[in-house]
mmCIF file of C-alpha atoms in Angstrom:
data_model
loop_
_atom_site.group_PDB
_atom_site.id
_atom_site.type_symbol
_atom_site.label_atom_id
_atom_site.label_comp_id
_atom_site.label_asym_id
_atom_site.label_seq_id
_atom_site.Cartn_x
_atom_site.Cartn_y
_atom_site.Cartn_z
ATOM 1 C CA MET A 11 53.852 131.356 36.925
ATOM 2 C CA THR A 12 51.831 130.241 33.897
ATOM 3 C CA THR A 13 49.234 132.547 32.403
ATOM 4 C CA GLY A 14 46.058 131.329 30.742
ATOM 5 C CA ILE A 15 45.198 133.362 27.671
ATOM 6 C CA LEU A 16 41.626 134.222 26.783
ATOM 7 C CA THR A 17 40.279 136.441 24.086
ATOM 8 C CA LEU A 18 37.834 139.167 24.999
ATOM 9 C CA LEU A 19 36.660 141.099 21.974
ATOM 10 C CA LEU A 20 35.788 144.717 22.564
ATOM 11 C CA THR A 21 33.668 145.526 19.597
ATOM 12 C CA LEU A 22 32.045 148.643 20.923
ATOM 13 C CA GLY A 23 28.495 149.119 19.838
ATOM 14 C CA LEU A 24 28.035 145.415 19.015
ATOM 15 C CA GLY A 25 26.710 143.223 21.807
ATOM 16 C CA GLY A 26 27.837 139.737 20.716
ATOM 17 C CA THR A 27 29.083 137.683 23.661
ATOM 18 C CA PRO A 28 30.070 134.050 23.841
ATOM 19 C CA PRO A 29 27.273 132.118 25.584
ATOM 20 C CA ASP A 30 29.447 129.361 27.019
ATOM 21 C CA VAL A 31 31.735 129.117 30.001
ATOM 22 C CA TYR A 32 35.436 128.462 29.478
ATOM 23 C CA THR A 33 37.163 126.250 32.025
ATOM 24 C CA MET A 34 40.751 127.099 32.951
ATOM 25 C CA ARG A 35 43.284 125.449 35.257
ATOM 26 C CA ASN A 36 45.279 128.668 35.780
ATOM 27 C CA THR A 37 44.341 131.373 38.251
ATOM 28 C CA ASN A 38 46.325 133.980 36.291
ATOM 29 C CA LEU A 39 44.529 135.152 33.179
ATOM 30 C CA GLU A 40 45.650 137.510 30.463
ATOM 31 C CA ILE A 41 42.603 138.882 28.704
ATOM 32 C CA PRO A 42 43.598 140.481 25.382
ATOM 33 C CA ILE A 43 42.026 143.812 24.486
ATOM 34 C CA ARG A 44 40.675 144.209 20.976
ATOM 35 C CA ILE A 45 39.092 147.524 20.037
ATOM 36 C CA ASN A 46 37.439 148.610 16.844
ATOM 37 C CA ASP A 47 40.125 150.874 15.279
ATOM 38 C CA ALA A 48 37.538 153.503 14.324
ATOM 39 C CA LYS A 49 36.530 153.924 17.992
ATOM 40 C CA ARG A 50 40.043 153.799 19.529
ATOM 41 C CA PRO A 51 40.781 157.600 19.275
ATOM 42 C CA ASP A 52 37.605 158.371 21.248
ATOM 43 C CA ILE A 53 38.395 156.061 24.178
ATOM 44 C CA LYS A 54 40.141 157.437 27.251
ATOM 45 C CA GLU A 55 40.100 154.311 29.436
ATOM 46 C CA LEU A 56 38.791 150.755 29.732
ATOM 47 C CA GLU A 57 37.607 149.096 32.935
ATOM 48 C CA LEU A 58 37.508 145.362 33.562
ATOM 49 C CA HIS A 59 34.752 144.327 35.961
ATOM 50 C CA VAL A 60 34.325 140.880 37.531
ATOM 51 C CA SER A 61 31.404 139.126 39.192
ATOM 52 C CA THR A 62 31.716 135.994 41.305
ATOM 53 C CA ASP A 63 27.975 135.683 41.936
ATOM 54 C CA GLN A 64 26.738 135.367 38.344
ATOM 55 C CA GLY A 65 26.160 139.064 37.787
ATOM 56 C CA ARG A 66 24.377 140.075 40.988
ATOM 57 C CA THR A 67 27.318 142.262 42.044
ATOM 58 C CA TRP A 68 30.316 143.573 40.096
ATOM 59 C CA THR A 69 33.760 144.678 41.242
ATOM 60 C CA LEU A 70 36.293 146.779 39.362
ATOM 61 C CA ALA A 71 39.171 144.385 38.627
ATOM 62 C CA GLY A 72 41.421 146.495 36.425
ATOM 63 C CA ARG A 73 41.934 149.541 34.245
ATOM 64 C CA ALA A 74 43.668 149.854 30.890
ATOM 65 C CA ARG A 75 44.463 152.493 28.334
ATOM 66 C CA PRO A 76 43.167 151.867 24.813
ATOM 67 C CA GLU A 77 46.700 151.189 23.510
ATOM 68 C CA GLN A 78 47.311 148.403 26.049
ATOM 69 C CA GLN A 79 47.256 144.827 24.766
ATOM 70 C CA ALA A 80 45.584 143.011 27.687
ATOM 71 C CA PHE A 81 44.073 143.040 31.144
ATOM 72 C CA ALA A 82 45.862 140.914 33.745
ATOM 73 C CA PHE A 83 43.596 139.155 36.223
ATOM 74 C CA HIS A 84 44.392 136.836 39.135
ATOM 75 C CA ALA A 85 41.554 134.675 40.462
ATOM 76 C CA PRO A 86 42.024 134.326 44.232
ATOM 77 C CA THR A 87 40.067 131.051 44.384
ATOM 78 C CA ASP A 88 38.527 128.439 42.140
ATOM 79 C CA GLY A 89 35.022 129.224 40.947
ATOM 80 C CA LEU A 90 32.934 130.928 38.292
ATOM 81 C CA TYR A 91 34.009 134.406 37.148
ATOM 82 C CA TRP A 92 32.010 136.649 34.848
ATOM 83 C CA PHE A 93 33.856 139.496 33.121
ATOM 84 C CA SER A 94 32.517 142.659 31.557
ATOM 85 C CA VAL A 95 34.292 145.692 30.137
ATOM 86 C CA CYS A 96 33.291 149.329 30.232
ATOM 87 C CA ALA A 97 34.772 151.837 27.784
ATOM 88 C CA ILE A 98 34.993 155.444 28.945
ATOM 89 C CA ASP A 99 35.299 158.033 26.190
ATOM 90 C CA LYS A 100 37.135 161.358 26.415
ATOM 91 C CA ALA A 101 33.904 163.151 27.348
ATOM 92 C CA GLY A 102 33.435 160.786 30.333
ATOM 93 C CA HIS A 103 30.553 158.764 28.862
ATOM 94 C CA ARG A 104 30.504 155.103 29.843
ATOM 95 C CA ASP A 105 29.646 152.244 27.451
ATOM 96 C CA PRO A 106 27.757 150.461 28.868
ATOM 97 C CA GLU A 107 26.356 153.070 31.262
ATOM 98 C CA ASP A 108 25.576 150.427 33.903
ATOM 99 C CA ILE A 109 27.827 147.354 33.929
ATOM 100 C CA ALA A 110 25.182 145.422 35.903
ATOM 101 C CA THR A 111 22.682 145.595 33.039
ATOM 102 C CA ALA A 112 25.108 144.546 30.287
ATOM 103 C CA LYS A 113 25.629 140.949 29.242
ATOM 104 C CA PRO A 114 28.974 139.573 30.434
ATOM 105 C CA ALA A 115 31.617 139.471 27.715
ATOM 106 C CA LEU A 116 33.281 136.367 29.137
ATOM 107 C CA LYS A 117 32.513 133.602 31.641
ATOM 108 C CA VAL A 118 35.360 131.526 33.049
ATOM 109 C CA PHE A 119 35.291 128.650 35.504
ATOM 110 C CA ILE A 120 38.616 128.340 37.335
ATOM 111 C CA ASP A 121 39.254 124.737 38.386
ATOM 112 C CA THR A 122 42.802 124.143 39.609
ATOM 113 C CA ALA A 123 42.043 120.922 41.495
ATOM 114 C CA HIS A 124 42.321 117.535 39.840
ATOM 115 C CA PRO A 125 39.386 115.243 40.584
ATOM 116 C CA ALA A 126 39.715 113.240 43.788
ATOM 117 C CA LEU A 127 38.740 109.634 43.112
ATOM 118 C CA GLN A 128 38.650 107.315 46.082
ATOM 119 C CA VAL A 129 38.266 103.538 45.943
ATOM 120 C CA VAL A 130 36.206 102.816 49.065
ATOM 121 C CA ALA A 131 36.031 99.003 48.858
ATOM 122 C CA VAL A 132 37.459 96.089 46.894
ATOM 123 C CA ASP A 133 36.213 92.583 47.616
ATOM 124 C CA ARG A 134 36.676 89.132 46.067
ATOM 125 C CA ILE A 135 33.362 87.359 45.713
ATOM 126 C CA GLY A 136 34.148 83.915 44.369
ATOM 127 C CA GLU A 137 35.829 84.425 40.999
ATOM 128 C CA GLU A 138 34.584 87.993 40.740
ATOM 129 C CA VAL A 139 35.923 91.279 42.071
ATOM 130 C CA GLN A 140 33.641 94.020 43.359
ATOM 131 C CA VAL A 141 34.887 97.601 43.438
ATOM 132 C CA ALA A 142 33.167 100.631 45.010
ATOM 133 C CA TRP A 143 34.332 104.213 44.404
ATOM 134 C CA GLU A 144 33.471 107.860 45.012
ATOM 135 C CA CYS A 145 34.513 111.017 43.204
ATOM 136 C CA SER A 146 33.741 114.311 44.905
ATOM 137 C CA ASP A 147 34.707 116.724 42.095
ATOM 138 C CA SER A 148 31.660 118.269 40.422
ATOM 139 C CA GLN A 149 33.754 118.956 37.298
ATOM 140 C CA ALA A 150 34.814 115.308 36.889
ATOM 141 C CA ASP A 151 33.811 113.693 33.609
ATOM 142 C CA PRO A 152 32.082 110.353 34.349
ATOM 143 C CA ALA A 153 32.763 109.186 30.777
ATOM 144 C CA SER A 154 36.513 109.336 31.504
ATOM 145 C CA LEU A 155 36.326 106.843 34.391
ATOM 146 C CA ARG A 156 38.732 103.932 33.835
ATOM 147 C CA LEU A 157 39.344 100.739 35.816
ATOM 148 C CA GLU A 158 42.268 98.502 34.893
ATOM 149 C CA TYR A 159 43.929 95.492 36.486
ATOM 150 C CA ARG A 160 46.866 93.113 36.049
ATOM 151 C CA PRO A 161 48.346 90.203 38.020
ATOM 152 C CA ALA A 162 50.011 91.377 41.237
ATOM 153 C CA GLY A 163 53.781 91.085 41.182
ATOM 154 C CA ALA A 164 54.007 91.226 37.382
ATOM 155 C CA GLU A 165 54.474 94.993 37.135
ATOM 156 C CA SER A 166 57.284 94.824 34.590
ATOM 157 C CA THR A 167 55.747 92.238 32.257
ATOM 158 C CA ALA A 168 51.936 92.344 32.450
ATOM 159 C CA VAL A 169 49.822 94.844 30.552
ATOM 160 C CA TRP A 170 46.843 96.558 32.109
ATOM 161 C CA THR A 171 43.475 94.971 31.256
ATOM 162 C CA PRO A 172 40.501 97.361 31.181
ATOM 163 C CA ALA A 173 37.230 96.537 32.936
ATOM 164 C CA ALA A 174 34.062 98.073 31.476
ATOM 165 C CA VAL A 175 33.132 100.160 34.512
ATOM 166 C CA PRO A 176 29.933 102.269 34.228
ATOM 167 C CA PRO A 177 30.473 106.038 33.861
ATOM 168 C CA GLN A 178 29.394 107.133 37.361
ATOM 169 C CA LEU A 179 30.954 109.464 39.928
ATOM 170 C CA ILE A 180 29.775 107.176 42.735
ATOM 171 C CA GLY A 181 29.263 103.520 42.050
ATOM 172 C CA THR A 182 29.882 99.848 42.496
ATOM 173 C CA TYR A 183 30.964 97.435 39.776
ATOM 174 C CA ARG A 184 31.445 93.688 39.727
ATOM 175 C CA PHE A 185 33.581 91.934 37.112
ATOM 176 C CA ARG A 186 35.328 88.628 36.429
ATOM 177 C CA PRO A 187 39.065 89.116 35.799
ATOM 178 C CA THR A 188 40.634 87.214 32.924
ATOM 179 C CA VAL A 189 43.479 86.126 35.240
ATOM 180 C CA GLY A 190 43.371 84.345 38.586
ATOM 181 C CA GLY A 191 45.175 85.134 41.814
ATOM 182 C CA ALA A 192 46.029 88.462 43.399
ATOM 183 C CA LEU A 193 45.506 91.596 41.328
ATOM 184 C CA THR A 194 46.899 95.095 41.156
ATOM 185 C CA MET A 195 44.178 97.585 40.188
ATOM 186 C CA ARG A 196 44.086 101.231 39.235
ATOM 187 C CA MET A 197 41.201 103.629 38.693
ATOM 188 C CA GLN A 198 41.361 107.089 37.197
ATOM 189 C CA ILE A 199 39.063 109.901 36.167
ATOM 190 C CA THR A 200 39.641 113.290 34.577
ATOM 191 C CA ASP A 201 37.598 116.429 34.637
ATOM 192 C CA GLY A 202 36.300 118.460 31.749
ATOM 193 C CA THR A 203 39.190 120.932 31.705
#
């Protein structure tokens, strides 16, 4: 099974966190542990906490010793995961004291599904072709939408000709092909991951 690798910096005492959300296709994450060397001898244990409701509730997702290299995490479903780490020193003090009040150290959106693009209608209207489509994936990138065509039956010799379709997740587009007769068409879209 493939593991996505993310970097989570544990710079105890400094509260810098990345503001953006990372999108991953893998549900198995390896989150490297980086600790300020001066603080390492004081740390007894690290806890990885995860929130699936944008910080309203937190669940303990893993424990690690300060000499360990990474936390392993498996996301059971696609969705948004916030991660935060608590360091527990040898005297039992927690940093941060309350994980719910600390800023998350990492935000990851797990998206294992490829966008589902469906062509719902294709019609010839005189010399023009009208195409209607729908894409139900909220992570799909409208700017990546592509429509191409070529003469039907010429699969081995004809090249695909692009049509300048508007970047929309749901839409209709009418164009005049540069060739007559029956056509083979393809449409594709990618998501932002």
